[in-house]
Amino acid sequence: MTQSPWQPISPPKPPRPAKAPLTRERIVDAAMRLLVDHGYDAVSMRKVAQELGTGQASLYAHVANKSELDQLLVNRAAEQMEFPAEPDPERWQEQLKDCMREMLRVMRANPGVARAAIGQVPLGEQALLSTEKFLAILKAGNLPDQAAAWAVDLIPLYVTAVSFEETVQSASAWTPADLEGYVGRMRSYFEGLPADRFPLTLALAGALTSGSGGDERFEFGISVITAGLASLAEKP
Amino acid sequence: MTQSPWQPISPPKPPRPAKAPLTRERIVDAAMRLLVDHGYDAVSMRKVAQELGTGQASLYAHVANKSELDQLLVNRAAEQMEFPAEPDPERWQEQLKDCMREMLRVMRANPGVARAAIGQVPLGEQALLSTEKFLAILKAGNLPDQAAAWAVDLIPLYVTAVSFEETVQSASAWTPADLEGYVGRMRSYFEGLPADRFPLTLALAGALTSGSGGDERFEFGISVITAGLASLAEKP
DNA sequence: ACCTGAACACCGTTCAAGT
DNA sequence: ACCTGAACACCGTTCAAGT
């Protein structure tokens, strides 16, 4: 390669390369940014490419398809989960519930990640490390192998479904006041049902619409699951 | 209205009107047909309109949007569920499990309906009638009102999530042989993990990949939920 | 009042052509 | 080998124009 004489000193290297090379890492970074800032619907191949200043076709050199990108997002979120170091047979049930709370916390902190996770078996490294953690706690609780194995399937299924439901409902960007209005309308709807065919729905209208906003429903769910699992523990 | 003399006997009504008028009912019929025959992805406003020989914009005169059409599909499927007539306090747990099995049966018979149902609170008439049925069984089991109310939220959440997972996985139209191959590869993957960081995942590789095809995982899930709920029953 | 064609603003994925 | 523009075959929804 020849140097032209009127440009005797060419910059040894451009101070910053105009474009950092595209990598899986950078793609997931950009996708995660879009997810957190603008929700799951904003994570399209087009918008991720745009965020990186490239064409959408370029992504396919590093990521097989959208579904793989979704899996990578789930795995990235899993990195944020912090689980207790030492499984304790004395309080495994409380530890199990704490882990489920932690899963939900991280899913809420990355709104929309549940939509990437739902229906997929999480097989990334970080996701598997949380599986390992759950297995340790369940074995500390003396669950039979098969029960522990199926439980680590059931647990993310439940937590992901709860988070998914939340993101669908908050997709309309609800304020707490909106939520209250919605819950009120739903209660009125239940209370207006014909009493002959819906006696219980009508009688329990209050209970059915209670705990829609906060964590009570979720706390109920993880208690039911934990109690159900505990009933399967082997008595030594 | 005058009769022209050279056509003294006009057909009282055209034997079949060239086009039956568009109704909600007919729209849901067509959508359901597409769902069962070609899966959830085939249920688009365009294809439903095509199936009815009309333009997609015409649908919006009868259905608010795609999400409402999804809800109507879920409700239509709910019509096919058959629940026991008489809640029996002696065997409410078995009845509860039977109802969950029936929910899954109908969702499997209408493949893809889980994808229309997930994340939505089912408020159609038929869906509410099944809620009513579940409440009756739970009250027969002596559950407190609030527990029964949250349970009828938890139960469809779980069954729908299971069915959703199945439809996602069978979206690639797997034969039993394909499934076996996939499960085998997954087991090999688990067994190849580094033993220092994934000791339990490795040790339980067999259990973790067992019951992927049939009903064992689902049976485990409904047993856990039922046992957990039973632990909340009020002792009179 | 109901229906329609055409358009708008999006998708995921592929592919020939560039460097 | 990696990247790109442009295209393909789709989406849900809207709207002015028809009957």
Coordinates of C-alpha atoms (C1' of nucleotides) in Angstrom, one line a residue:
Chain A
M1 CA 0.0 0.0 0.0
T2 CA 1.6 3.3 -1.1
Q3 CA 1.5 6.6 0.8
S4 CA 0.6 9.7 -1.2
P5 CA 3.4 12.3 -0.8
W6 CA 1.2 15.2 0.2
Q7 CA -0.1 13.3 3.2
P8 CA 3.2 12.2 4.6
I9 CA 2.0 11.4 8.1
S10 CA -1.0 9.3 8.0
P11 CA -2.7 8.8 11.4
P12 CA -1.1 5.5 12.7
K13 CA -4.5 4.3 13.6
P14 CA -7.8 6.2 13.6
P15 CA -8.1 7.2 17.3
R16 CA -11.4 5.3 17.6
P17 CA -12.3 2.9 14.8
A18 CA -15.3 4.3 13.1
K19 CA -17.2 1.2 14.0
A20 CA -16.5 -1.2 16.7
P21 CA -16.8 -4.7 15.3
L22 CA -20.2 -6.3 15.7
T23 CA -20.3 -9.1 18.3
R24 CA -22.9 -11.1 20.1
E25 CA -22.1 -9.2 23.3
R26 CA -22.8 -5.8 21.6
I27 CA -26.0 -7.1 20.1
V28 CA -27.3 -8.3 23.4
D29 CA -26.2 -5.0 25.0
A30 CA -28.2 -3.0 22.5
A31 CA -31.2 -5.3 22.8
M32 CA -31.2 -5.1 26.6
R33 CA -31.0 -1.4 26.4
L34 CA -34.1 -1.3 24.1
L35 CA -35.9 -3.8 26.3
V36 CA -35.4 -1.9 29.6
D37 CA -36.1 1.5 28.0
H38 CA -38.9 0.8 25.7
G39 CA -40.3 -2.6 26.4
Y40 CA -40.3 -5.9 24.6
D41 CA -42.0 -4.7 21.5
A42 CA -39.1 -2.4 20.9
V43 CA -36.7 -5.3 20.6
S44 CA -37.0 -6.0 16.9
M45 CA -34.1 -7.0 14.7
R46 CA -34.5 -3.7 12.9
K47 CA -34.4 -1.5 15.9
V48 CA -31.5 -3.4 17.4
A49 CA -29.6 -3.0 14.2
Q50 CA -30.5 0.7 14.1
E51 CA -29.3 1.1 17.7
L52 CA -25.9 -0.3 16.5
G53 CA -25.8 1.8 13.3
T54 CA -25.9 -1.2 11.0
G55 CA -28.3 -3.1 8.8
Q56 CA -30.6 -5.8 10.2
A57 CA -29.1 -8.5 8.0
S58 CA -25.8 -8.0 9.7
L59 CA -27.1 -9.3 13.0
Y60 CA -27.7 -12.7 11.4
A61 CA -24.0 -13.3 11.2
H62 CA -23.8 -13.4 15.0
V63 CA -27.3 -14.6 16.1
A64 CA -29.2 -17.4 14.5
N65 CA -32.6 -15.7 14.7
K66 CA -34.9 -13.6 16.9
S67 CA -35.6 -16.6 19.2
E68 CA -31.9 -17.0 19.9
L69 CA -31.7 -13.3 20.7
D70 CA -34.6 -13.7 23.1
Q71 CA -32.7 -16.6 24.8
L72 CA -29.6 -14.4 25.2
L73 CA -31.7 -11.7 26.7
V74 CA -33.1 -14.1 29.3
N75 CA -29.6 -15.3 30.1
R76 CA -28.4 -11.7 30.5
A77 CA -31.2 -11.0 32.9
A78 CA -30.4 -14.2 34.8
E79 CA -26.9 -12.7 35.6
Q80 CA -28.6 -10.2 37.8
M81 CA -30.2 -12.7 40.1
E82 CA -28.5 -13.2 43.5
F83 CA -29.2 -16.3 45.4
P84 CA -28.2 -17.3 48.9
A85 CA -24.8 -19.0 49.0
E86 CA -25.5 -21.8 51.4
P87 CA -28.7 -24.0 51.2
D88 CA -29.9 -24.5 54.8
P89 CA -32.0 -27.6 55.5
E90 CA -33.5 -25.8 58.5
R91 CA -35.1 -23.1 56.5
W92 CA -35.1 -24.4 52.9
Q93 CA -38.7 -23.3 52.4
E94 CA -38.0 -19.7 53.2
Q95 CA -34.9 -19.8 51.0
L96 CA -37.0 -21.2 48.1
K97 CA -39.5 -18.4 48.4
D98 CA -36.7 -15.9 48.6
C99 CA -35.3 -17.2 45.3
M100 CA -38.7 -17.0 43.6
R101 CA -39.0 -13.4 44.9
E102 CA -35.6 -12.7 43.5
M103 CA -36.5 -14.1 40.1
L104 CA -39.6 -11.9 40.0
R105 CA -37.6 -8.9 41.1
V106 CA -35.1 -9.2 38.3
M107 CA -37.9 -9.8 35.8
R108 CA -39.6 -6.7 36.9
A109 CA -36.3 -4.8 36.7
N110 CA -36.1 -5.8 33.1
P111 CA -39.7 -5.3 32.0
G112 CA -40.6 -7.5 29.1
V113 CA -37.9 -10.2 29.7
A114 CA -40.8 -12.5 30.7
R115 CA -42.1 -12.2 27.2
A116 CA -38.8 -13.4 25.8
A117 CA -38.6 -16.2 28.4
I118 CA -42.1 -17.6 28.2
G119 CA -42.4 -21.0 26.6
Q120 CA -38.7 -21.5 26.3
V121 CA -36.6 -23.8 28.3
P122 CA -33.7 -21.6 29.6
L123 CA -30.5 -23.2 28.7
G124 CA -27.9 -20.4 28.9
E125 CA -25.1 -20.6 31.4
Q126 CA -26.5 -18.1 33.9
A127 CA -30.0 -19.6 33.6
L128 CA -28.5 -23.0 34.4
L129 CA -26.6 -21.7 37.3
S130 CA -29.9 -20.6 38.9
T131 CA -31.4 -24.0 38.1
E132 CA -28.4 -25.5 40.0
K133 CA -29.1 -23.2 42.9
F134 CA -32.8 -24.2 43.1
L135 CA -31.8 -27.9 42.9
A136 CA -29.5 -27.4 45.9
I137 CA -32.2 -25.9 48.0
L138 CA -34.7 -28.5 47.0
K139 CA -32.3 -31.3 47.9
A140 CA -31.6 -29.6 51.2
G141 CA -35.4 -29.9 51.7
N142 CA -35.1 -33.7 51.2
L143 CA -37.1 -33.8 48.0
P144 CA -36.8 -36.9 45.9
D145 CA -34.7 -36.4 42.7
Q146 CA -37.6 -36.6 40.3
A147 CA -39.6 -34.1 42.4
A148 CA -36.7 -31.7 42.6
A149 CA -36.2 -32.0 38.8
W150 CA -39.8 -31.3 38.0
A151 CA -39.9 -28.5 40.6
V152 CA -37.2 -26.6 38.8
D153 CA -39.4 -26.7 35.7
L154 CA -42.5 -25.6 37.6
I155 CA -40.9 -22.7 39.5
P156 CA -39.7 -20.6 36.5
L157 CA -42.9 -21.5 34.7
Y158 CA -44.9 -19.9 37.4
V159 CA -42.7 -16.9 38.1
T160 CA -42.4 -16.2 34.3
A161 CA -46.1 -16.5 33.8
V162 CA -46.8 -14.0 36.7
S163 CA -44.3 -11.5 35.3
F164 CA -45.7 -12.0 31.8
E165 CA -49.2 -11.2 33.0
E166 CA -47.9 -8.1 34.6
T167 CA -46.2 -6.8 31.5
V168 CA -49.2 -7.5 29.4
Q169 CA -51.4 -5.5 31.7
S170 CA -49.0 -2.7 32.2
A171 CA -48.4 -2.5 28.4
S172 CA -51.0 0.3 28.4
A173 CA -48.7 2.2 30.8
W174 CA -51.0 2.3 33.7
T175 CA -50.8 4.6 36.6
P176 CA -51.8 3.3 40.0
A177 CA -55.0 5.4 39.6
D178 CA -55.8 3.7 36.3
L179 CA -55.3 0.3 37.9
E180 CA -57.6 1.2 40.7
G181 CA -60.3 2.3 38.2
Y182 CA -59.8 -1.0 36.3
V183 CA -60.1 -3.1 39.4
G184 CA -63.2 -1.2 40.4
R185 CA -64.8 -1.7 37.1
M186 CA -64.0 -5.4 37.2
R187 CA -65.5 -5.7 40.7
S188 CA -68.7 -3.9 39.5
Y189 CA -68.8 -6.4 36.6
F190 CA -68.6 -9.4 38.9
E191 CA -71.2 -7.9 41.2
G192 CA -73.6 -7.4 38.3
L193 CA -73.5 -11.0 37.2
P194 CA -76.8 -13.0 37.5
A195 CA -77.0 -14.5 40.9
D196 CA -78.5 -17.7 39.9
R197 CA -75.6 -18.8 37.6
F198 CA -72.7 -17.0 39.3
P199 CA -73.5 -17.2 43.0
L200 CA -69.9 -17.7 44.2
T201 CA -68.2 -15.3 41.7
L202 CA -70.7 -12.7 43.0
A203 CA -70.2 -13.5 46.6
L204 CA -66.4 -13.4 46.3
A205 CA -66.3 -10.4 44.0
G206 CA -64.2 -8.5 46.6
A207 CA -61.7 -11.3 47.1
L208 CA -61.4 -12.0 43.4
T209 CA -60.3 -8.5 42.6
S210 CA -58.2 -8.0 45.7
G211 CA -54.4 -8.0 45.5
S212 CA -54.2 -7.1 41.8
G213 CA -51.6 -4.4 42.2
G214 CA -49.1 -5.6 44.8
D215 CA -47.4 -8.8 45.7
E216 CA -50.2 -10.6 47.7
R217 CA -51.2 -12.8 44.8
F218 CA -47.6 -13.8 44.1
E219 CA -47.0 -14.4 47.8
F220 CA -50.0 -16.7 47.8
G221 CA -48.7 -18.5 44.7
I222 CA -45.2 -19.2 46.1
S223 CA -46.7 -20.3 49.4
V224 CA -48.9 -22.8 47.7
I225 CA -46.1 -24.2 45.6
T226 CA -43.7 -24.3 48.5
A227 CA -46.2 -26.1 50.8
G228 CA -47.1 -28.5 48.0
L229 CA -43.4 -29.3 47.5
A230 CA -42.8 -29.7 51.2
S231 CA -45.5 -32.3 51.3
L232 CA -43.4 -34.4 49.0
A233 CA -40.3 -34.3 51.1
E234 CA -38.9 -37.7 52.2
K235 CA -39.1 -38.2 55.9
P236 CA -35.7 -39.7 56.9
Chain B
M1 CA -92.6 -2.2 -3.1
T2 CA -94.0 -2.8 -6.7
Q3 CA -93.8 -6.1 -8.6
S4 CA -92.8 -5.7 -12.3
P5 CA -95.5 -7.4 -14.5
W6 CA -93.3 -9.5 -16.6
Q7 CA -91.8 -11.2 -13.6
P8 CA -95.0 -12.1 -11.8
I9 CA -93.6 -14.6 -9.4
S10 CA -90.4 -13.3 -8.0
P11 CA -88.5 -15.8 -5.8
P12 CA -89.8 -15.0 -2.3
K13 CA -86.3 -14.9 -1.0
P14 CA -83.1 -15.8 -2.8
P15 CA -82.5 -19.4 -1.8
R16 CA -79.2 -18.6 -0.3
P17 CA -78.1 -14.9 0.1
A18 CA -74.9 -14.4 -1.8
K19 CA -73.2 -13.4 1.4
A20 CA -74.4 -14.2 4.8
P21 CA -74.1 -11.0 6.9
L22 CA -70.9 -10.7 8.9
T23 CA -71.4 -11.3 12.6
R24 CA -69.2 -11.8 15.6
E25 CA -70.3 -15.4 15.7
R26 CA -69.2 -16.0 12.1
I27 CA -65.9 -14.2 12.7
V28 CA -65.1 -16.4 15.7
D29 CA -66.2 -19.5 13.8
A30 CA -63.7 -18.7 11.0
A31 CA -60.9 -17.8 13.5
M32 CA -61.5 -21.0 15.4
R33 CA -61.3 -23.1 12.2
L34 CA -58.0 -21.4 11.3
L35 CA -56.7 -22.0 14.8
V36 CA -57.5 -25.7 15.0
D37 CA -56.4 -26.4 11.4
H38 CA -53.3 -24.2 11.1
G39 CA -52.3 -23.0 14.5
Y40 CA -52.2 -19.7 16.3
D41 CA -50.0 -17.9 13.7
A42 CA -52.7 -18.5 11.1
V43 CA -55.2 -16.5 13.1
S44 CA -54.5 -13.0 11.6
M45 CA -57.1 -10.4 10.8
R46 CA -56.2 -10.8 7.1
K47 CA -56.6 -14.6 7.0
V48 CA -59.8 -14.5 9.0
A49 CA -61.2 -12.0 6.6
Q50 CA -60.0 -14.0 3.6
E51 CA -61.7 -17.1 5.1
L52 CA -64.9 -15.1 5.2
G53 CA -64.4 -13.7 1.7
T54 CA -64.3 -10.1 2.9
G55 CA -61.7 -7.4 3.6
Q56 CA -59.8 -7.2 6.8
A57 CA -61.2 -3.7 7.6
S58 CA -64.7 -5.2 7.7
L59 CA -63.9 -7.2 10.8
Y60 CA -63.4 -4.1 12.8
A61 CA -67.1 -3.3 12.6
H62 CA -67.7 -6.3 14.8
V63 CA -64.6 -6.8 16.8
A64 CA -62.6 -4.1 18.5
N65 CA -59.2 -5.5 17.8
K66 CA -57.1 -8.6 17.6
S67 CA -56.9 -8.8 21.4
E68 CA -60.7 -9.0 21.6
L69 CA -60.8 -11.7 19.0
D70 CA -58.3 -13.6 21.1
Q71 CA -60.5 -13.3 24.1
L72 CA -63.5 -14.5 22.1
L73 CA -61.5 -17.6 21.0
V74 CA -60.6 -18.4 24.5
N75 CA -64.2 -18.1 25.5
R76 CA -65.3 -20.3 22.6
A77 CA -62.8 -23.0 23.7
A78 CA -64.1 -22.7 27.3
E79 CA -67.5 -23.9 26.0
Q80 CA -66.0 -27.3 25.4
M81 CA -64.9 -27.8 29.0
E82 CA -67.0 -30.3 30.9
F83 CA -66.8 -30.1 34.7
P84 CA -68.4 -32.4 37.3
A85 CA -71.9 -31.3 38.3
E86 CA -71.7 -31.8 42.0
P87 CA -68.8 -30.6 44.2
D88 CA -68.1 -33.3 46.7
P89 CA -66.3 -32.3 50.0
E90 CA -65.1 -35.9 50.3
R91 CA -63.1 -35.9 47.1
W92 CA -62.6 -32.2 46.2
Q93 CA -58.9 -32.7 45.6
E94 CA -59.5 -35.3 43.0
Q95 CA -62.2 -33.2 41.4
L96 CA -59.9 -30.2 41.3
K97 CA -57.2 -32.2 39.5
D98 CA -59.8 -33.6 37.1
C99 CA -60.9 -30.0 36.2
M100 CA -57.3 -29.0 35.6
R101 CA -56.9 -32.1 33.4
E102 CA -60.1 -31.1 31.5
M103 CA -58.7 -27.5 31.0
L104 CA -55.5 -28.9 29.5
R105 CA -57.4 -31.4 27.4
V106 CA -59.5 -28.7 25.7
M107 CA -56.5 -26.5 25.2
R108 CA -54.7 -29.3 23.5
A109 CA -57.8 -30.0 21.4
N110 CA -57.6 -26.4 20.2
P111 CA -53.9 -26.0 19.7
G112 CA -52.7 -22.5 20.0
V113 CA -55.6 -21.3 22.2
A114 CA -53.1 -21.0 25.0
R115 CA -51.3 -18.4 23.1
A116 CA -54.5 -16.4 22.8
A117 CA -55.2 -16.9 26.5
I118 CA -51.8 -16.2 28.1
G119 CA -51.6 -13.0 30.1
Q120 CA -55.2 -12.2 29.7
V121 CA -57.8 -12.4 32.5
P122 CA -60.6 -14.5 31.0
L123 CA -63.8 -12.6 31.4
G124 CA -66.1 -14.1 28.8
E125 CA -69.3 -15.9 30.0
Q126 CA -68.1 -19.4 29.5
A127 CA -64.7 -18.7 31.1
L128 CA -66.5 -17.2 34.1
L129 CA -68.7 -20.3 34.3
S130 CA -65.6 -22.4 34.7
T131 CA -64.3 -20.0 37.4
E132 CA -67.6 -20.5 39.2
K133 CA -67.1 -24.2 39.0
F134 CA -63.6 -24.0 40.4
L135 CA -64.8 -21.8 43.2
A136 CA -67.5 -24.4 44.1
I137 CA -64.9 -27.1 44.4
L138 CA -62.5 -25.0 46.4
K139 CA -65.3 -24.0 48.8
A140 CA -66.3 -27.6 49.1
G141 CA -62.7 -28.1 50.2
N142 CA -63.2 -25.6 53.0
L143 CA -60.7 -23.0 51.6
P144 CA -61.0 -19.5 53.0
D145 CA -62.6 -17.0 50.6
Q146 CA -59.4 -15.2 49.8
A147 CA -57.4 -18.4 49.2
A148 CA -60.2 -19.7 46.9
A149 CA -60.2 -16.4 45.0
W150 CA -56.5 -16.4 44.4
A151 CA -56.5 -20.1 43.6
V152 CA -58.8 -19.5 40.6
D153 CA -56.2 -17.1 39.4
L154 CA -53.3 -19.5 39.9
I155 CA -55.0 -22.5 38.3
P156 CA -55.6 -21.2 34.8
L157 CA -52.3 -19.4 35.0
Y158 CA -50.5 -22.7 35.5
V159 CA -52.5 -24.7 33.0
T160 CA -52.3 -22.1 30.3
A161 CA -48.5 -21.7 30.8
V162 CA -48.1 -25.5 30.4
S163 CA -50.2 -25.6 27.3
F164 CA -48.4 -22.5 25.9
E165 CA -45.0 -24.2 26.4
E166 CA -46.3 -27.3 24.6
T167 CA -47.5 -25.3 21.6
V168 CA -44.2 -23.3 21.4
Q169 CA -42.3 -26.6 21.4
S170 CA -44.5 -28.3 18.9
A171 CA -44.5 -25.3 16.6
S172 CA -41.7 -27.0 14.7
A173 CA -44.2 -29.9 14.1
W174 CA -42.2 -32.5 15.9
T175 CA -42.8 -36.2 15.5
P176 CA -42.2 -38.4 18.6
A177 CA -38.9 -39.4 17.2
D178 CA -37.8 -35.7 16.8
L179 CA -38.8 -35.2 20.5
E180 CA -36.8 -38.2 21.6
G181 CA -33.8 -36.9 19.7
Y182 CA -34.2 -33.5 21.3
V183 CA -34.5 -34.9 24.8
G184 CA -31.5 -37.0 24.2
R185 CA -29.4 -34.1 23.0
M186 CA -30.5 -32.1 26.0
R187 CA -29.5 -34.9 28.4
S188 CA -26.1 -35.1 26.7
Y189 CA -25.8 -31.3 27.1
F190 CA -26.5 -31.6 30.8
E191 CA -24.2 -34.5 31.2
G192 CA -21.4 -32.6 29.6
L193 CA -21.5 -29.6 32.0
P194 CA -18.5 -28.9 34.2
A195 CA -18.9 -31.0 37.4
D196 CA -17.5 -28.4 39.7
R197 CA -20.1 -25.7 38.9
F198 CA -23.1 -27.9 38.0
P199 CA -22.9 -30.9 40.2
L200 CA -26.6 -31.3 40.8
T201 CA -27.7 -30.5 37.2
L202 CA -25.3 -33.2 36.1
A203 CA -26.3 -35.8 38.7
L204 CA -30.0 -35.2 37.9
A205 CA -29.6 -35.0 34.1
G206 CA -31.9 -38.1 33.7
A207 CA -34.6 -36.7 36.0
L208 CA -34.4 -33.3 34.5
T209 CA -35.1 -34.5 31.0
S210 CA -37.7 -37.1 32.0
G211 CA -41.4 -36.7 31.4
S212 CA -41.0 -34.2 28.6
G213 CA -43.4 -35.8 26.3
G214 CA -46.3 -37.0 28.3
D215 CA -48.4 -35.9 31.2
E216 CA -46.0 -36.7 34.1
R217 CA -44.8 -33.2 34.5
F218 CA -48.3 -31.8 34.4
E219 CA -49.5 -34.4 36.9
F220 CA -46.7 -33.4 39.2
G221 CA -47.7 -29.7 38.9
I222 CA -51.3 -30.2 39.6
S223 CA -50.4 -32.5 42.6
V224 CA -48.2 -29.8 44.0
I225 CA -50.8 -27.1 43.6
T226 CA -53.6 -29.3 45.0
A227 CA -51.5 -30.3 48.0
G228 CA -50.5 -26.8 48.6
L229 CA -54.1 -25.6 48.5
A230 CA -55.2 -28.4 50.8
S231 CA -52.7 -27.2 53.4
L232 CA -54.7 -24.0 53.5
A233 CA -58.1 -25.6 54.2
E234 CA -59.8 -24.5 57.4
K235 CA -60.1 -27.2 59.9
P236 CA -63.7 -27.0 61.3
Chain C
dA1 C1' -75.1 1.3 8.8
dC2 C1' -72.1 -1.6 6.9
dC3 C1' -68.5 -2.7 3.8
dT4 C1' -64.3 -2.0 0.9
dG5 C1' -59.5 -1.0 -1.3
dA6 C1' -55.7 1.0 -0.4
dA7 C1' -52.5 2.8 2.5
dC8 C1' -49.5 3.3 6.8
dA9 C1' -46.1 1.8 9.7
dC10 C1' -44.4 -2.0 11.1
dC11 C1' -42.4 -7.3 11.5
dG12 C1' -38.5 -11.6 10.7
dT13 C1' -35.7 -13.5 7.3
dT14 C1' -33.1 -14.1 2.9
dC15 C1' -29.9 -13.0 -0.8
dA16 C1' -27.1 -11.2 -4.3
dA17 C1' -23.7 -7.8 -4.3
dG18 C1' -20.2 -5.4 -2.3
dT19 C1' -15.5 -4.9 0.5
Chain D
dA1 C1' -15.2 -13.5 6.3
dC2 C1' -18.0 -10.0 7.2
dC3 C1' -21.2 -6.5 6.0
dT4 C1' -24.9 -4.1 3.3
dG5 C1' -29.3 -2.5 0.7
dA6 C1' -33.1 -4.1 -1.0
dA7 C1' -36.5 -7.2 -1.4
dC8 C1' -40.0 -10.9 0.1
dA9 C1' -43.9 -12.2 2.5
dC10 C1' -46.1 -11.1 6.1
dC11 C1' -48.4 -8.2 10.5
dG12 C1' -52.5 -4.8 13.0
dT13 C1' -54.9 -0.8 12.3
dT14 C1' -56.9 3.4 10.0
dC15 C1' -59.5 6.0 6.7
dA16 C1' -61.7 8.1 2.8
dA17 C1' -64.8 6.4 -0.4
dG18 C1' -68.4 3.7 -1.8
dT19 C1' -73.3 1.3 -1.4

